[in-house]
Amino acid sequence: MLVGVTLVLTGCGSMATTTGGSVESELEARTFLSTEVTRSGAPFAVVPGSVIKLTFAEGRLSANAGCNTMGAGVTFDGSRMTLTSAVATTDMACPQELMDQDTWLAGLLTAGSDLSAADDFLTLVSGTTTIVLQDERTAVPDAPLVMTLWTLDTIIDGDSASSVPVGNPATLAFGSGLPKAFIETGCNTGSGEYDIGDRTLALGPIALTKKACREEVASVESAVLSVLQGEVAYVIDGKVLTITRGAQSLVYRAP
C-alpha cells in the first residue's frame, strides 16, 4: 500500500553538534531509537514496549513507531531533508494503539521537523513535540547469535509479512559447544547441525518430532522449515535476527 505523505526533516551527524552544511554523509547507514518523548515540555508516553525508529540509508529514510514501516527517497539541502517520492508503507495489522501511533508519527514528520545532534544522540523537534533518539549501535548492542534464545516474530514471503500466532512460540537457539541448532516450530521440536560463515549459515538436515498441528500453527512450521535449510543469509540488528532464503525471511527477536 502506498501512502502519499510529504515529510520534511533535518538531520545531523554524531560526535558533534551539527550547525550547518550537508548532513547526508553523517547520517548514512545509521539508525536511531527514541529514548524520550515530550510534548510542551511534559513527558509524552509512547505505547509500552514500542520505540520510534529512524533509519537513513542510500538516499532513503525509513521510519517505524512499533507497527508498520514507512519509507521514501530523500534529498538534502544543507541540514534540510526533503522527500523525493511518496511514502511506501507496509500494511500489517497491529493492535489499534500501535496503528494510531503510526499515524501520529507520520503526521509529526509531515508537519516538518528540526534535528540537532550531539555525540550519539539525535533530537527531533516538531511543533511542541520533542523526540530524543540514540544511535542504535550504542543503545542496543547486537545480541550474540550463539547462546541466545531467539523467538520468531514475523514471517516474510516476498512483499507480504505476517505475525506469529500468540500462544505458540517458535524459537531458535544455536549451541556453543556442539555446532547444533535447536528449533521449536510452535508445534514440533528438533535440531540439526550448523556452520557459521561470513553472514551466512549452513544448516544441515533437521530431525523433527511429528506431532499433528492445527492449521495456523502448521503454516508457521512450514514457513520455518522452508527457510531453515541449506545455506541461508543472516543479519543481526540489535536484538533482531533476520534469516533469509530466497524471497522468504524469518524475523526473530532476542529477550
mmCIF file of C-alpha atoms in Angstrom:
data_model
loop_
_atom_site.group_PDB
_atom_site.id
_atom_site.type_symbol
_atom_site.label_atom_id
_atom_site.label_comp_id
_atom_site.label_asym_id
_atom_site.label_seq_id
_atom_site.Cartn_x
_atom_site.Cartn_y
_atom_site.Cartn_z
ATOM 1 C CA MET A 1 0.000 0.000 0.000
ATOM 2 C CA LEU A 2 1.363 3.398 -0.980
ATOM 3 C CA VAL A 3 0.514 6.416 1.086
ATOM 4 C CA GLY A 4 1.419 9.860 -0.217
ATOM 5 C CA VAL A 5 2.966 11.834 2.628
ATOM 6 C CA THR A 6 5.363 14.752 2.432
ATOM 7 C CA LEU A 7 7.979 14.524 5.166
ATOM 8 C CA VAL A 8 10.307 17.425 5.868
ATOM 9 C CA LEU A 9 13.205 16.607 8.179
ATOM 10 C CA THR A 10 16.579 17.988 9.075
ATOM 11 C CA GLY A 11 19.459 15.784 10.098
ATOM 12 C CA CYS A 12 22.746 15.791 11.955
ATOM 13 C CA GLY A 13 25.750 13.563 12.464
ATOM 14 C CA SER A 14 27.349 12.017 15.523
ATOM 15 C CA MET A 15 30.112 13.055 17.924
ATOM 16 C CA ALA A 16 29.418 16.762 17.308
ATOM 17 C CA THR A 17 26.639 19.286 17.255
ATOM 18 C CA THR A 18 25.614 19.995 13.681
ATOM 19 C CA THR A 19 25.358 23.699 12.887
ATOM 20 C CA GLY A 20 25.441 23.734 9.088
ATOM 21 C CA GLY A 21 26.487 22.002 5.874
ATOM 22 C CA SER A 22 25.067 18.889 4.320
ATOM 23 C CA VAL A 23 24.394 16.068 6.772
ATOM 24 C CA GLU A 24 23.792 13.313 4.218
ATOM 25 C CA SER A 25 27.141 11.588 4.691
ATOM 26 C CA GLU A 26 26.902 11.822 8.500
ATOM 27 C CA LEU A 27 23.504 10.090 8.595
ATOM 28 C CA GLU A 28 24.315 7.383 6.071
ATOM 29 C CA ALA A 29 23.739 3.820 7.298
ATOM 30 C CA ARG A 30 22.679 4.933 10.778
ATOM 31 C CA THR A 31 19.619 4.026 12.835
ATOM 32 C CA PHE A 32 18.302 5.982 15.817
ATOM 33 C CA LEU A 33 15.940 4.781 18.560
ATOM 34 C CA SER A 34 13.828 7.031 20.773
ATOM 35 C CA THR A 35 14.808 7.350 24.415
ATOM 36 C CA GLU A 36 12.488 10.201 25.450
ATOM 37 C CA VAL A 37 9.423 11.966 24.040
ATOM 38 C CA THR A 38 7.975 15.199 25.415
ATOM 39 C CA ARG A 39 5.105 17.467 24.406
ATOM 40 C CA SER A 40 5.096 21.086 25.551
ATOM 41 C CA GLY A 41 7.904 20.134 27.935
ATOM 42 C CA ALA A 42 5.927 17.362 29.664
ATOM 43 C CA PRO A 43 6.649 13.626 29.259
ATOM 44 C CA PHE A 44 4.663 12.016 26.456
ATOM 45 C CA ALA A 45 4.272 8.243 26.690
ATOM 46 C CA VAL A 46 4.600 6.064 23.606
ATOM 47 C CA VAL A 47 2.864 2.676 23.554
ATOM 48 C CA PRO A 48 4.536 0.439 26.179
ATOM 49 C CA GLY A 49 7.182 -1.800 24.624
ATOM 50 C CA SER A 50 7.492 0.316 21.475
ATOM 51 C CA VAL A 51 10.126 2.772 20.264
ATOM 52 C CA ILE A 52 10.365 5.270 17.442
ATOM 53 C CA LYS A 53 12.966 4.215 14.915
ATOM 54 C CA LEU A 54 14.536 6.303 12.146
ATOM 55 C CA THR A 55 16.977 4.799 9.633
ATOM 56 C CA PHE A 56 18.954 6.634 6.953
ATOM 57 C CA ALA A 57 20.472 4.605 4.099
ATOM 58 C CA GLU A 58 21.290 5.089 0.432
ATOM 59 C CA GLY A 59 19.213 8.206 -0.045
ATOM 60 C CA ARG A 60 16.179 6.859 1.807
ATOM 61 C CA LEU A 61 14.507 7.415 5.163
ATOM 62 C CA SER A 62 12.761 4.584 6.990
ATOM 63 C CA ALA A 63 10.527 5.362 9.984
ATOM 64 C CA ASN A 64 8.784 2.989 12.376
ATOM 65 C CA ALA A 65 6.709 3.564 15.506
ATOM 66 C CA GLY A 66 6.129 -0.035 16.547
ATOM 67 C CA CYS A 67 3.885 -1.394 13.797
ATOM 68 C CA ASN A 68 4.311 -0.656 10.099
ATOM 69 C CA THR A 69 7.427 0.726 8.437
ATOM 70 C CA MET A 70 7.313 3.855 6.279
ATOM 71 C CA GLY A 71 9.963 4.685 3.718
ATOM 72 C CA ALA A 72 10.722 7.211 0.997
ATOM 73 C CA GLY A 73 13.560 8.653 -1.019
ATOM 74 C CA VAL A 74 15.129 11.840 0.304
ATOM 75 C CA THR A 75 17.301 14.694 -0.864
ATOM 76 C CA PHE A 76 19.413 17.017 1.288
ATOM 77 C CA ASP A 77 19.925 20.772 1.070
ATOM 78 C CA GLY A 78 22.324 21.585 3.867
ATOM 79 C CA SER A 79 20.651 20.398 7.035
ATOM 80 C CA ARG A 80 17.227 20.162 5.409
ATOM 81 C CA MET A 81 15.974 16.824 4.080
ATOM 82 C CA THR A 82 13.032 16.572 1.681
ATOM 83 C CA LEU A 83 11.281 13.507 0.280
ATOM 84 C CA THR A 84 11.748 12.724 -3.397
ATOM 85 C CA SER A 85 8.941 10.143 -3.568
ATOM 86 C CA ALA A 86 5.666 9.183 -1.964
ATOM 87 C CA VAL A 87 5.940 7.214 1.248
ATOM 88 C CA ALA A 88 5.591 3.455 0.897
ATOM 89 C CA THR A 89 4.367 1.608 3.970
ATOM 90 C CA THR A 90 3.878 -1.986 4.966
ATOM 91 C CA ASP A 91 0.293 -2.972 5.719
ATOM 92 C CA MET A 92 0.449 -5.284 8.726
ATOM 93 C CA ALA A 93 -2.463 -5.443 11.131
ATOM 94 C CA CYS A 94 -1.370 -4.435 14.632
ATOM 95 C CA PRO A 95 -3.136 -3.520 17.872
ATOM 96 C CA GLN A 96 -5.062 -0.299 17.322
ATOM 97 C CA GLU A 97 -2.881 1.692 19.702
ATOM 98 C CA LEU A 98 0.193 0.877 17.608
ATOM 99 C CA MET A 99 -1.579 1.716 14.359
ATOM 100 C CA ASP A 100 -2.662 5.028 15.890
ATOM 101 C CA GLN A 101 0.974 5.625 16.835
ATOM 102 C CA ASP A 102 1.968 5.033 13.198
ATOM 103 C CA THR A 103 -0.480 7.749 12.170
ATOM 104 C CA TRP A 104 0.853 10.064 14.867
ATOM 105 C CA LEU A 105 4.460 9.663 13.725
ATOM 106 C CA ALA A 106 3.542 10.176 10.068
ATOM 107 C CA GLY A 107 1.688 13.348 10.980
ATOM 108 C CA LEU A 108 4.555 14.554 13.136
ATOM 109 C CA LEU A 109 7.069 14.125 10.336
ATOM 110 C CA THR A 110 4.724 15.567 7.726
ATOM 111 C CA ALA A 111 4.385 18.764 9.775
ATOM 112 C CA GLY A 112 8.146 19.367 9.452
ATOM 113 C CA SER A 113 10.959 18.792 11.921
ATOM 114 C CA ASP A 114 14.232 20.273 13.111
ATOM 115 C CA LEU A 115 17.075 17.944 14.067
ATOM 116 C CA SER A 116 20.189 18.542 16.140
ATOM 117 C CA ALA A 117 22.854 16.043 17.164
ATOM 118 C CA ALA A 118 25.462 15.743 19.864
ATOM 119 C CA ASP A 119 27.586 12.652 20.477
ATOM 120 C CA ASP A 120 25.366 9.641 19.664
ATOM 121 C CA PHE A 121 22.099 11.472 20.313
ATOM 122 C CA LEU A 122 19.689 12.977 17.813
ATOM 123 C CA THR A 123 16.958 15.432 18.842
ATOM 124 C CA LEU A 124 13.908 15.936 16.645
ATOM 125 C CA VAL A 125 11.548 18.847 17.277
ATOM 126 C CA SER A 126 8.204 19.167 15.511
ATOM 127 C CA GLY A 127 5.774 21.751 16.803
ATOM 128 C CA THR A 128 5.520 21.247 20.564
ATOM 129 C CA THR A 129 6.826 17.655 20.390
ATOM 130 C CA THR A 130 10.450 16.744 21.031
ATOM 131 C CA ILE A 131 11.886 13.265 20.448
ATOM 132 C CA VAL A 132 15.350 12.382 21.704
ATOM 133 C CA LEU A 133 16.895 9.389 19.941
ATOM 134 C CA GLN A 134 20.137 7.454 20.429
ATOM 135 C CA ASP A 135 22.264 5.724 17.824
ATOM 136 C CA GLU A 136 21.133 2.092 17.791
ATOM 137 C CA ARG A 137 24.698 0.797 17.873
ATOM 138 C CA THR A 138 25.187 2.218 21.346
ATOM 139 C CA ALA A 139 21.572 1.984 22.545
ATOM 140 C CA VAL A 140 21.128 -1.686 21.628
ATOM 141 C CA PRO A 141 24.366 -3.641 21.029
ATOM 142 C CA ASP A 142 23.937 -6.644 18.748
ATOM 143 C CA ALA A 143 22.881 -9.787 20.588
ATOM 144 C CA PRO A 144 25.207 -12.760 20.012
ATOM 145 C CA LEU A 145 23.982 -15.329 17.505
ATOM 146 C CA VAL A 146 25.112 -18.235 19.683
ATOM 147 C CA MET A 147 23.588 -18.961 23.101
ATOM 148 C CA THR A 148 20.683 -16.537 22.595
ATOM 149 C CA LEU A 149 17.097 -17.781 22.626
ATOM 150 C CA TRP A 150 15.558 -16.236 19.524
ATOM 151 C CA THR A 151 11.756 -16.071 19.314
ATOM 152 C CA LEU A 152 10.048 -15.857 15.925
ATOM 153 C CA ASP A 153 8.187 -12.576 15.457
ATOM 154 C CA THR A 154 7.449 -12.153 11.742
ATOM 155 C CA ILE A 155 7.382 -14.303 8.615
ATOM 156 C CA ILE A 156 8.134 -12.546 5.331
ATOM 157 C CA ASP A 157 7.311 -14.037 1.937
ATOM 158 C CA GLY A 158 8.106 -11.706 -0.927
ATOM 159 C CA ASP A 159 6.280 -8.439 -0.244
ATOM 160 C CA SER A 160 3.961 -9.879 2.412
ATOM 161 C CA ALA A 161 4.624 -10.103 6.145
ATOM 162 C CA SER A 162 2.651 -11.968 8.782
ATOM 163 C CA SER A 163 2.917 -12.221 12.544
ATOM 164 C CA VAL A 164 3.157 -15.474 14.502
ATOM 165 C CA PRO A 165 0.014 -16.736 16.322
ATOM 166 C CA VAL A 166 0.020 -15.892 20.022
ATOM 167 C CA GLY A 167 0.411 -18.816 22.417
ATOM 168 C CA ASN A 168 2.616 -20.996 20.229
ATOM 169 C CA PRO A 169 6.121 -19.514 20.363
ATOM 170 C CA ALA A 170 8.561 -20.659 17.717
ATOM 171 C CA THR A 171 12.148 -20.395 18.898
ATOM 172 C CA LEU A 172 15.667 -20.951 17.640
ATOM 173 C CA ALA A 173 18.933 -21.372 19.560
ATOM 174 C CA PHE A 174 22.481 -22.140 18.468
ATOM 175 C CA GLY A 175 24.606 -24.204 20.841
ATOM 176 C CA SER A 176 28.156 -23.092 21.653
ATOM 177 C CA GLY A 177 29.734 -26.488 22.290
ATOM 178 C CA LEU A 178 28.445 -28.805 19.621
ATOM 179 C CA PRO A 179 27.535 -26.917 16.434
ATOM 180 C CA LYS A 180 23.853 -27.760 16.764
ATOM 181 C CA ALA A 181 20.781 -25.593 16.244
ATOM 182 C CA PHE A 182 17.717 -26.271 18.403
ATOM 183 C CA ILE A 183 14.388 -25.488 16.758
ATOM 184 C CA GLU A 184 10.867 -25.076 18.121
ATOM 185 C CA THR A 185 8.331 -24.521 15.338
ATOM 186 C CA GLY A 186 5.402 -23.708 17.598
ATOM 187 C CA CYS A 187 4.321 -27.338 17.487
ATOM 188 C CA ASN A 188 7.221 -29.701 16.871
ATOM 189 C CA THR A 189 10.786 -29.550 18.127
ATOM 190 C CA GLY A 190 14.029 -30.649 16.560
ATOM 191 C CA SER A 191 17.684 -29.998 15.956
ATOM 192 C CA GLY A 192 20.320 -30.037 13.254
ATOM 193 C CA GLU A 193 23.954 -29.171 12.735
ATOM 194 C CA TYR A 194 25.036 -25.720 11.586
ATOM 195 C CA ASP A 195 28.156 -23.902 10.441
ATOM 196 C CA ILE A 196 28.697 -20.130 10.577
ATOM 197 C CA GLY A 197 30.161 -18.371 7.559
ATOM 198 C CA ASP A 198 30.508 -14.705 6.599
ATOM 199 C CA ARG A 199 26.950 -13.548 7.338
ATOM 200 C CA THR A 200 25.728 -16.957 6.250
ATOM 201 C CA LEU A 201 24.662 -20.145 7.973
ATOM 202 C CA ALA A 202 24.927 -23.636 6.542
ATOM 203 C CA LEU A 203 22.136 -25.700 8.094
ATOM 204 C CA GLY A 204 22.108 -29.478 7.958
ATOM 205 C CA PRO A 205 19.027 -31.719 7.912
ATOM 206 C CA ILE A 206 16.677 -31.135 10.862
ATOM 207 C CA ALA A 207 15.480 -34.112 12.908
ATOM 208 C CA LEU A 208 11.964 -33.099 13.961
ATOM 209 C CA THR A 209 9.188 -34.622 16.036
ATOM 210 C CA LYS A 210 5.999 -35.377 14.122
ATOM 211 C CA LYS A 211 3.083 -34.142 16.232
ATOM 212 C CA ALA A 212 -0.069 -33.058 14.439
ATOM 213 C CA CYS A 213 -0.529 -29.274 14.477
ATOM 214 C CA ARG A 214 -3.612 -27.157 13.977
ATOM 215 C CA GLU A 215 -3.718 -25.322 10.663
ATOM 216 C CA GLU A 216 -2.395 -21.895 11.695
ATOM 217 C CA VAL A 217 0.491 -23.429 13.644
ATOM 218 C CA ALA A 218 1.254 -25.861 10.823
ATOM 219 C CA SER A 219 1.606 -22.910 8.437
ATOM 220 C CA VAL A 220 4.217 -21.358 10.744
ATOM 221 C CA GLU A 221 6.078 -24.662 10.923
ATOM 222 C CA SER A 222 6.040 -24.935 7.130
ATOM 223 C CA ALA A 223 7.488 -21.434 6.769
ATOM 224 C CA VAL A 224 10.193 -22.128 9.355
ATOM 225 C CA LEU A 225 11.276 -25.378 7.736
ATOM 226 C CA SER A 226 11.261 -23.898 4.235
ATOM 227 C CA VAL A 227 13.789 -21.248 5.334
ATOM 228 C CA LEU A 228 15.950 -23.189 7.815
ATOM 229 C CA GLN A 229 17.650 -25.482 5.315
ATOM 230 C CA GLY A 230 20.875 -25.381 3.364
ATOM 231 C CA GLU A 231 22.775 -22.105 3.122
ATOM 232 C CA VAL A 232 20.934 -19.031 4.354
ATOM 233 C CA ALA A 233 21.880 -15.390 4.923
ATOM 234 C CA TYR A 234 21.532 -13.841 8.346
ATOM 235 C CA VAL A 235 21.722 -10.339 9.793
ATOM 236 C CA ILE A 236 21.654 -9.295 13.457
ATOM 237 C CA ASP A 237 20.459 -5.775 14.152
ATOM 238 C CA GLY A 238 20.434 -5.170 17.892
ATOM 239 C CA LYS A 239 18.029 -7.754 19.271
ATOM 240 C CA VAL A 240 16.613 -8.712 15.878
ATOM 241 C CA LEU A 241 17.852 -11.689 13.858
ATOM 242 C CA THR A 242 16.697 -11.983 10.244
ATOM 243 C CA ILE A 243 17.352 -15.240 8.394
ATOM 244 C CA THR A 244 16.732 -15.172 4.647
ATOM 245 C CA ARG A 245 16.493 -17.849 1.986
ATOM 246 C CA GLY A 246 15.455 -16.589 -1.430
ATOM 247 C CA ALA A 247 12.330 -14.434 -1.120
ATOM 248 C CA GLN A 248 11.475 -15.761 2.334
ATOM 249 C CA SER A 249 12.686 -14.434 5.676
ATOM 250 C CA LEU A 250 12.190 -15.282 9.331
ATOM 251 C CA VAL A 251 12.478 -12.382 11.785
ATOM 252 C CA TYR A 252 13.430 -13.458 15.319
ATOM 253 C CA ARG A 253 13.825 -11.334 18.456
ATOM 254 C CA ALA A 254 16.065 -11.785 21.491
ATOM 255 C CA PRO A 255 14.711 -11.248 25.033
#
